[in-house]
Tab-separated table of C-alpha atoms in Angstrom:
chain	number	residue	atom	x	y	z
A	1	UNK	CA	3.309	43.371	-48.682
A	2	UNK	CA	3.563	40.420	-46.615
A	3	UNK	CA	5.246	42.681	-43.861
A	4	UNK	CA	2.060	45.093	-44.186
A	5	UNK	CA	-0.226	42.232	-43.818
A	6	UNK	CA	1.879	40.831	-40.757
A	7	UNK	CA	1.801	44.364	-39.053
A	8	UNK	CA	-2.076	44.694	-39.746
A	9	UNK	CA	-2.434	40.730	-38.529
A	10	UNK	CA	-0.850	42.035	-35.025
A	11	UNK	CA	-2.833	45.291	-34.891
A	12	UNK	CA	-6.097	43.697	-35.669
A	13	UNK	CA	-5.534	40.624	-32.719
A	14	UNK	CA	-4.084	44.036	-30.182
A	15	UNK	CA	-7.883	45.431	-30.690
A	16	UNK	CA	-9.333	42.093	-30.359
A	17	UNK	CA	-7.818	41.205	-27.126
A	18	UNK	CA	-8.102	44.920	-25.543
A	19	UNK	CA	-12.111	44.505	-26.644
A	20	UNK	CA	-12.334	41.654	-25.220
A	21	UNK	CA	-10.693	42.782	-22.169
A	22	UNK	CA	-12.620	45.212	-21.826
A	23	UNK	CA	-16.292	43.410	-22.243
A	24	UNK	CA	-15.202	40.352	-20.328
A	25	UNK	CA	-15.294	39.050	-16.873
A	26	UNK	CA	-13.344	41.688	-14.591
A	27	UNK	CA	-11.584	40.418	-11.313
A	28	UNK	CA	-11.665	43.075	-8.698
A	29	UNK	CA	-8.444	41.737	-7.454
A	30	UNK	CA	-6.466	42.109	-10.795
A	31	UNK	CA	-4.202	39.175	-9.470
A	32	UNK	CA	-2.952	36.402	-11.842
A	33	UNK	CA	-4.831	33.665	-12.337
A	34	UNK	CA	-4.738	30.177	-13.640
A	35	UNK	CA	-6.409	26.882	-14.283
A	36	UNK	CA	-4.485	23.461	-13.890
A	37	UNK	CA	-5.364	20.830	-16.676
A	38	UNK	CA	-5.245	17.183	-15.690
A	39	UNK	CA	-5.709	14.484	-17.523
A	40	UNK	CA	-9.266	12.879	-17.357
A	41	UNK	CA	-9.937	9.744	-19.240
A	42	UNK	CA	-8.967	10.308	-22.893
A	43	UNK	CA	-8.702	14.017	-22.446
A	44	UNK	CA	-7.769	16.811	-20.085
A	45	UNK	CA	-10.745	18.250	-17.667
A	46	UNK	CA	-10.148	21.034	-14.703
A	47	UNK	CA	-7.849	20.100	-11.911
A	48	UNK	CA	-6.636	22.944	-9.615
A	49	UNK	CA	-7.438	26.524	-10.043
A	50	UNK	CA	-5.670	29.486	-8.760
A	51	UNK	CA	-7.342	33.007	-8.246
A	52	UNK	CA	-9.984	31.450	-10.654
A	53	UNK	CA	-13.748	30.627	-9.976
A	54	UNK	CA	-14.079	27.019	-10.503
A	55	UNK	CA	-17.809	27.223	-11.415
A	56	UNK	CA	-16.360	28.824	-14.979
A	57	UNK	CA	-15.552	25.720	-16.543
A	58	UNK	CA	-17.027	22.880	-17.895
A	59	UNK	CA	-16.692	19.477	-15.697
A	60	UNK	CA	-16.294	17.496	-18.709
A	61	UNK	CA	-12.813	16.429	-20.458
A	62	UNK	CA	-11.802	17.410	-23.925
A	63	UNK	CA	-9.844	14.571	-26.005
A	64	UNK	CA	-9.285	16.325	-29.062
A	65	UNK	CA	-7.391	19.501	-27.270
A	66	UNK	CA	-5.148	17.130	-25.438
A	67	UNK	CA	-4.140	14.984	-28.558
A	68	UNK	CA	-3.231	18.281	-30.204
A	69	UNK	CA	-1.309	19.122	-27.028
A	70	UNK	CA	0.341	15.854	-26.927
A	71	UNK	CA	1.377	15.987	-30.046
A	72	UNK	CA	2.098	19.728	-31.074
A	73	UNK	CA	3.594	20.492	-27.495
A	74	UNK	CA	2.618	24.341	-28.756
A	75	UNK	CA	1.708	27.394	-26.641
A	76	UNK	CA	-1.701	28.587	-27.958
A	77	UNK	CA	-2.089	32.092	-27.933
A	78	UNK	CA	-6.043	32.329	-27.978
A	79	UNK	CA	-6.339	36.126	-28.717
A	80	UNK	CA	-4.906	34.750	-31.880
A	81	UNK	CA	-7.431	31.549	-32.402
A	82	UNK	CA	-10.381	33.965	-31.598
A	83	UNK	CA	-8.836	36.455	-34.630
A	84	UNK	CA	-8.107	33.483	-37.091
A	85	UNK	CA	-10.424	30.650	-36.457
A	86	UNK	CA	-8.730	29.168	-39.771
A	87	UNK	CA	-5.206	28.491	-37.512
A	88	UNK	CA	-3.912	25.252	-37.242
A	89	UNK	CA	-4.615	25.499	-33.122
A	90	UNK	CA	-7.752	26.714	-33.179
A	91	UNK	CA	-10.344	23.515	-34.178
A	92	UNK	CA	-9.007	21.791	-30.791
A	93	UNK	CA	-9.809	24.723	-28.299
A	94	UNK	CA	-13.150	24.185	-26.627
A	95	UNK	CA	-15.642	26.963	-27.116
A	96	UNK	CA	-15.603	27.302	-23.716
A	97	UNK	CA	-12.611	28.688	-23.580
A	98	UNK	CA	-12.547	30.775	-26.200
A	99	UNK	CA	-15.606	32.651	-24.803
A	100	UNK	CA	-13.778	32.992	-21.564
A	101	UNK	CA	-12.548	36.791	-22.493
A	102	UNK	CA	-9.899	36.523	-19.369
A	103	UNK	CA	-8.434	33.116	-21.114
A	104	UNK	CA	-4.914	34.100	-22.415
A	105	UNK	CA	-2.558	31.548	-22.963
A	106	UNK	CA	-2.720	27.887	-23.010
A	107	UNK	CA	0.499	26.182	-21.922
A	108	UNK	CA	1.487	22.414	-22.226
A	109	UNK	CA	2.730	20.309	-19.815
A	110	UNK	CA	4.958	17.711	-22.198
A	111	UNK	CA	6.807	15.465	-19.730
A	112	UNK	CA	8.596	12.292	-21.559
A	113	UNK	CA	6.993	11.565	-24.620
A	114	UNK	CA	3.267	12.303	-22.797
A	115	UNK	CA	1.065	15.067	-21.776
A	116	UNK	CA	1.144	15.768	-17.877
A	117	UNK	CA	-1.322	18.586	-18.162
A	118	UNK	CA	-2.057	21.833	-19.139
A	119	UNK	CA	-1.997	25.425	-17.783
A	120	UNK	CA	-4.134	27.850	-18.830
A	121	UNK	CA	-3.360	31.153	-17.848
A	122	UNK	CA	-5.618	34.425	-17.354
A	123	UNK	CA	-4.998	37.618	-19.256
A	124	UNK	CA	-2.463	39.741	-17.037
A	125	UNK	CA	-3.334	43.506	-15.694
A	126	UNK	CA	-0.806	44.313	-18.175
A	127	UNK	CA	-2.068	43.252	-21.806
A	128	UNK	CA	-0.077	42.903	-24.728
A	129	UNK	CA	0.795	40.244	-27.198
A	130	UNK	CA	3.307	37.275	-26.772
A	131	UNK	CA	7.422	37.781	-28.316
A	132	UNK	CA	9.534	34.434	-28.824
A	133	UNK	CA	11.018	35.592	-24.990
A	134	UNK	CA	7.536	35.015	-23.486
A	135	UNK	CA	7.339	31.279	-25.476
A	136	UNK	CA	10.425	30.418	-24.672
A	137	UNK	CA	10.221	30.923	-21.043
A	138	UNK	CA	6.574	29.414	-20.926
A	139	UNK	CA	7.642	26.558	-22.519
A	140	UNK	CA	10.514	26.106	-20.342
A	141	UNK	CA	8.202	26.333	-16.927
A	142	UNK	CA	5.781	24.353	-18.621
A	143	UNK	CA	8.491	21.442	-18.847
A	144	UNK	CA	9.262	22.320	-15.422
A	145	UNK	CA	6.040	21.939	-13.936
A	146	UNK	CA	5.427	18.948	-15.643
A	147	UNK	CA	8.356	17.285	-13.942
A	148	UNK	CA	6.726	18.454	-10.679
A	149	UNK	CA	3.375	16.599	-11.308
A	150	UNK	CA	4.911	13.357	-12.786
A	151	UNK	CA	6.878	13.363	-9.129
A	152	UNK	CA	4.063	14.252	-7.589
A	153	UNK	CA	2.131	11.205	-9.545
A	154	UNK	CA	4.966	9.125	-8.982
A	155	UNK	CA	4.757	9.596	-5.262
A	156	UNK	CA	0.797	8.846	-5.175
A	157	UNK	CA	1.271	5.608	-7.191
A	158	UNK	CA	4.457	4.495	-4.763
A	159	UNK	CA	2.113	5.189	-1.857
A	160	UNK	CA	-0.689	3.150	-3.112
A	161	UNK	CA	1.967	0.105	-4.278
A	162	UNK	CA	3.286	0.195	-0.580
A	163	UNK	CA	-0.206	0.073	0.414
A	164	UNK	CA	-0.909	-2.937	-1.681
A	165	UNK	CA	2.476	-4.308	-0.629
A	166	UNK	CA	1.434	-4.124	3.108
A	167	UNK	CA	-2.032	-5.626	2.317
A	168	UNK	CA	-1.066	-8.242	0.243
A	169	UNK	CA	1.781	-9.134	2.888
A	170	UNK	CA	-0.825	-9.074	5.878
A	171	UNK	CA	-2.978	-11.209	3.176
A	172	UNK	CA	-0.170	-13.948	2.728
A	173	UNK	CA	0.161	-14.488	6.470
A	174	UNK	CA	-3.394	-15.082	7.509
A	175	UNK	CA	-3.561	-17.488	4.127
A	176	UNK	CA	-1.303	-19.854	5.829
A	177	UNK	CA	-3.269	-19.402	8.844
A	178	UNK	CA	-6.531	-20.221	7.128
A	179	UNK	CA	-4.624	-23.120	5.742
A	180	UNK	CA	-3.888	-24.400	9.441
A	181	UNK	CA	-7.572	-24.083	10.034
A	182	UNK	CA	-8.763	-26.088	7.262
A	183	UNK	CA	-6.615	-28.912	8.244
A	184	UNK	CA	-7.992	-28.744	11.470
A	185	UNK	CA	-11.302	-28.826	10.028
A	186	UNK	CA	-10.694	-31.245	7.593
A	187	UNK	CA	-9.016	-34.150	10.288
A	188	UNK	CA	-12.105	-33.283	12.507
A	189	UNK	CA	-14.699	-34.032	9.836
A	190	UNK	CA	-12.650	-37.350	9.024
A	191	UNK	CA	-12.916	-38.537	12.476
A	192	UNK	CA	-16.198	-37.306	12.776
A	193	UNK	CA	-17.252	-40.637	9.920
A	194	UNK	CA	-15.480	-42.957	12.756
A	195	UNK	CA	-16.596	-41.431	16.033
A	196	UNK	CA	-19.879	-39.316	15.546
A	197	UNK	CA	-21.877	-41.616	17.957
A	198	UNK	CA	-19.423	-41.070	20.809
A	199	UNK	CA	-20.399	-38.696	23.306
A	200	UNK	CA	-16.753	-37.177	23.818
A	201	UNK	CA	-16.009	-36.731	20.443
A	202	UNK	CA	-18.719	-34.592	19.805
A	203	UNK	CA	-18.075	-32.597	23.040
A	204	UNK	CA	-14.394	-32.231	21.347
A	205	UNK	CA	-15.700	-31.591	18.207
A	206	UNK	CA	-17.953	-28.900	19.641
A	207	UNK	CA	-15.273	-27.125	21.183
A	208	UNK	CA	-12.701	-27.762	18.026
A	209	UNK	CA	-15.749	-25.678	15.635
A	210	UNK	CA	-15.934	-22.789	18.567
A	211	UNK	CA	-11.971	-22.379	18.616
A	212	UNK	CA	-11.569	-22.439	14.477
A	213	UNK	CA	-14.696	-20.109	14.455
A	214	UNK	CA	-13.155	-17.487	16.943
A	215	UNK	CA	-9.409	-17.671	14.755
A	216	UNK	CA	-11.527	-17.178	11.651
A	217	UNK	CA	-13.128	-14.310	13.267
A	218	UNK	CA	-9.286	-13.019	14.593
A	219	UNK	CA	-8.194	-13.602	10.992
A	220	UNK	CA	-10.802	-11.063	9.495
A	221	UNK	CA	-10.110	-8.528	11.907
A	222	UNK	CA	-6.208	-8.949	10.940
A	223	UNK	CA	-7.252	-8.375	7.488
A	224	UNK	CA	-9.035	-5.227	7.867
A	225	UNK	CA	-6.985	-2.357	6.473
A	226	UNK	CA	-8.399	-0.396	9.926
A	227	UNK	CA	-7.033	-3.203	12.052
A	228	UNK	CA	-3.725	-2.463	13.674
A	229	UNK	CA	-3.449	-5.999	16.026
A	230	UNK	CA	-3.470	-7.201	19.210
A	231	UNK	CA	0.260	-6.771	19.668
A	232	UNK	CA	1.574	-5.132	23.028
A	233	UNK	CA	4.810	-3.997	24.316
A	234	UNK	CA	6.494	-6.885	25.682
A	235	UNK	CA	6.284	-7.698	29.073
A	236	UNK	CA	6.800	-9.773	31.919
A	237	UNK	CA	4.209	-13.078	31.341
A	238	UNK	CA	4.223	-16.747	32.555
A	239	UNK	CA	5.340	-18.582	29.442
A	240	UNK	CA	3.840	-21.857	30.251
A	241	UNK	CA	0.514	-20.499	30.270
A	242	UNK	CA	1.110	-19.138	26.833
A	243	UNK	CA	2.702	-22.769	25.729
A	244	UNK	CA	-0.584	-24.840	27.134
A	245	UNK	CA	-2.993	-22.584	24.928
A	246	UNK	CA	-0.755	-23.309	21.948
A	247	UNK	CA	-0.521	-27.135	22.518
A	248	UNK	CA	-4.141	-27.180	23.328
A	249	UNK	CA	-5.231	-25.731	20.385
A	250	UNK	CA	-3.306	-28.099	18.115
A	251	UNK	CA	-3.917	-31.263	20.956
A	252	UNK	CA	-6.939	-32.539	18.890
A	253	UNK	CA	-5.320	-32.599	15.502
A	254	UNK	CA	-1.963	-34.396	16.979
A	255	UNK	CA	-0.120	-35.173	19.993
A	256	UNK	CA	1.691	-32.160	21.399
A	257	UNK	CA	3.978	-32.709	24.809
A	258	UNK	CA	4.777	-30.252	26.886
A	259	UNK	CA	7.446	-29.998	29.865
A	260	UNK	CA	10.100	-27.927	31.732
A	261	UNK	CA	10.039	-25.145	33.614
A	262	UNK	CA	6.712	-24.273	34.817
A	263	UNK	CA	7.733	-20.932	36.270
A	264	UNK	CA	9.510	-19.387	33.799
A	265	UNK	CA	9.119	-15.389	33.074
A	266	UNK	CA	9.707	-13.884	29.924
A	267	UNK	CA	9.810	-10.510	28.499
A	268	UNK	CA	7.040	-11.020	25.589
A	269	UNK	CA	3.817	-10.020	24.078
A	270	UNK	CA	1.644	-12.704	24.735
A	271	UNK	CA	-0.861	-12.792	21.912
A	272	UNK	CA	2.190	-12.504	19.465
A	273	UNK	CA	4.132	-15.135	21.221
A	274	UNK	CA	1.158	-17.459	20.845
A	275	UNK	CA	0.515	-16.869	17.375
A	276	UNK	CA	4.493	-17.511	16.799
A	277	UNK	CA	4.498	-20.589	18.818
A	278	UNK	CA	1.133	-21.505	16.451
A	279	UNK	CA	3.601	-21.378	13.706
A	280	UNK	CA	5.975	-23.882	14.869
A	281	UNK	CA	4.092	-26.318	16.474
A	282	UNK	CA	1.542	-26.669	13.062
A	283	UNK	CA	5.084	-26.748	10.933
A	284	UNK	CA	6.570	-29.438	13.474
A	285	UNK	CA	2.874	-31.255	13.256
A	286	UNK	CA	2.974	-31.251	9.260
A	287	UNK	CA	6.555	-32.874	9.152
A	288	UNK	CA	5.601	-35.215	11.903
A	289	UNK	CA	4.131	-38.766	10.889
A	290	UNK	CA	0.506	-39.425	12.999
A	291	UNK	CA	2.135	-41.320	15.596
A	292	UNK	CA	5.406	-39.079	16.456
A	293	UNK	CA	4.588	-36.716	19.078
A	294	UNK	CA	5.522	-33.045	19.141
A	295	UNK	CA	7.544	-31.804	21.865
A	296	UNK	CA	7.540	-28.411	23.532
A	297	UNK	CA	9.997	-27.680	26.489
A	298	UNK	CA	10.561	-24.598	28.097
A	299	UNK	CA	13.729	-23.697	30.066
A	300	UNK	CA	15.305	-20.857	31.936
A	301	UNK	CA	18.631	-19.822	33.315
A	302	UNK	CA	18.206	-16.558	34.664
A	303	UNK	CA	19.320	-14.801	31.486
A	304	UNK	CA	17.143	-16.170	28.838
A	305	UNK	CA	13.744	-17.925	28.827
A	306	UNK	CA	13.656	-20.591	26.116
A	307	UNK	CA	10.876	-22.559	24.471
A	308	UNK	CA	11.919	-25.729	22.192
A	309	UNK	CA	9.345	-27.235	19.482
A	310	UNK	CA	10.736	-30.727	18.235
A	311	UNK	CA	9.672	-33.204	15.928
A	312	UNK	CA	10.835	-36.242	14.817
A	313	UNK	CA	10.047	-35.368	11.029
A	314	UNK	CA	11.939	-35.340	7.753
A	315	UNK	CA	14.043	-32.580	8.718
A	316	UNK	CA	16.008	-30.499	6.447
A	317	UNK	CA	19.297	-29.716	4.930
A	318	UNK	CA	21.724	-27.224	6.368
A	319	UNK	CA	21.582	-25.824	3.258
A	320	UNK	CA	17.697	-24.928	3.119
A	321	UNK	CA	18.144	-23.624	6.562
A	322	UNK	CA	20.814	-21.291	6.086
A	323	UNK	CA	19.423	-19.890	2.668
A	324	UNK	CA	15.821	-20.733	2.433
A	325	UNK	CA	13.613	-21.604	5.650
A	326	UNK	CA	13.186	-17.616	6.699
A	327	UNK	CA	12.379	-16.330	2.844
A	328	UNK	CA	9.261	-15.704	2.684
A	329	UNK	CA	6.574	-18.433	0.176
A	330	UNK	CA	9.653	-20.688	-0.025
A	331	UNK	CA	8.904	-23.981	1.695
A	332	UNK	CA	10.438	-27.633	1.546
A	333	UNK	CA	6.517	-29.340	1.897
A	334	UNK	CA	4.448	-30.270	-1.193
A	335	UNK	CA	1.911	-27.322	-1.492
A	336	UNK	CA	3.272	-25.416	1.780
A	337	UNK	CA	3.114	-21.420	1.744
A	338	UNK	CA	6.614	-21.220	3.461
A	339	UNK	CA	5.486	-18.339	5.278
A	340	UNK	CA	5.253	-19.713	8.932
A	341	UNK	CA	9.175	-19.589	9.610
A	342	UNK	CA	9.493	-16.462	8.271
A	343	UNK	CA	6.305	-14.774	10.091
A	344	UNK	CA	7.658	-16.744	13.624
A	345	UNK	CA	10.742	-14.580	13.300
A	346	UNK	CA	9.629	-11.532	12.816
A	347	UNK	CA	7.527	-11.618	15.704
A	348	UNK	CA	10.166	-12.804	18.106
A	349	UNK	CA	12.330	-10.044	16.553
A	350	UNK	CA	9.363	-7.464	17.233
A	351	UNK	CA	9.795	-9.205	21.052
A	352	UNK	CA	13.333	-8.354	21.105
A	353	UNK	CA	13.833	-12.423	21.169
A	354	UNK	CA	15.108	-14.783	18.361
A	355	UNK	CA	14.641	-18.150	16.551
A	356	UNK	CA	17.510	-21.089	16.385
A	357	UNK	CA	17.193	-24.133	14.618
A	358	UNK	CA	18.518	-27.200	14.629
A	359	UNK	CA	17.967	-29.836	11.862
A	360	UNK	CA	18.914	-33.248	10.179
A	361	UNK	CA	17.581	-35.009	7.322
A	362	UNK	CA	15.634	-38.016	8.391
A	363	UNK	CA	16.002	-36.935	12.262
A	364	UNK	CA	13.708	-34.228	12.630
A	365	UNK	CA	13.894	-30.459	13.530
A	366	UNK	CA	14.187	-28.556	16.650
A	367	UNK	CA	12.857	-24.728	16.672
A	368	UNK	CA	14.284	-22.547	19.699
A	369	UNK	CA	12.601	-19.355	20.679
A	370	UNK	CA	14.906	-17.539	22.728
A	371	UNK	CA	13.596	-14.528	24.756
A	372	UNK	CA	14.694	-12.484	27.685
A	373	UNK	CA	13.972	-13.470	30.883
A	374	UNK	CA	11.889	-11.162	33.635
A	375	UNK	CA	12.090	-11.841	37.543
A	376	UNK	CA	8.724	-12.416	39.702
A	377	UNK	CA	8.928	-8.915	40.667
A	378	UNK	CA	8.310	-7.690	37.490
A	379	UNK	CA	5.319	-10.021	36.707
A	380	UNK	CA	3.683	-8.667	39.628
A	381	UNK	CA	4.081	-5.481	38.841
A	382	UNK	CA	2.775	-5.846	35.598
A	383	UNK	CA	-0.656	-7.493	37.911
A	384	UNK	CA	-0.584	-4.516	40.147
A	385	UNK	CA	-0.658	-1.810	37.113
């Protein structure tokens, strides 16, 4: 008797399927088709489709279906649900899916205990009921598709993380520069309380404010996600001009003395070199007593151009120089960001140069920037170009 009931049920499902197939929307090309259902909030919503008009599917997601597929991971043969609405799989299936005569099988995509999505397959040209081999094949295929989807989403998440990492890295550098600007403006405001009545101080204060505003605008440009920086390919430049700009921008804050070879020519990016020197000079100022000048010495030996930034501050231990100086977010100064030396070394390396450090605790520190030397003929060629 049970066997007769089962046979009758199969026959009824086949008749229902054939009738639905005849009455349903007929695709003119008779190609296989499918719809990928992807996680959408708490449910599943239409994603990519293949040989199926996206306009046939609702834009809303279905939470009940997602919960059911995640819990059971069962493949749902929709003709069976249409035939017997009392089946356990019937309640979660949305009405729009049952009303589509071409909707044939719903295959869940489980991955590591979660639901990566589901695939709704259209009725094939040869309409037949599924057997156990079909179910096994669909189950294996569903798990394989789920792994591909999970990998693609992991790649997207990694790309997003890398973009955030780049933004955070750029912001960390800029935060360090902002700290330096705040120090400069704080010193100007403090001196204004005592010297605001002097015309020469007012002129100097206006120049400082203009310089600070220009540097803040440059920082905003660097922070922009569309900004690619002012960096240039290293070329022949006059080093003294860049050194004097870096020294002048800090001279209002602290005594900075420049000396050495005035005709030194090096292969460098002028904007990058100025930014590098700004970091080193600012670090030297912060390590120095108010009456102890920072010195910048330019040297040249025909092969290399050197720029020494020296202070008479507290100095650093050999262990700190070796293990921590050039690591980001590590600083020997209270409230320091630990970014200046790190970025300075990166800039130097990008120009084919390097930074050497000599320091003694209680006596001071010398940062030496070593760049490849250029010749006057190279400089003339640059200017002619």
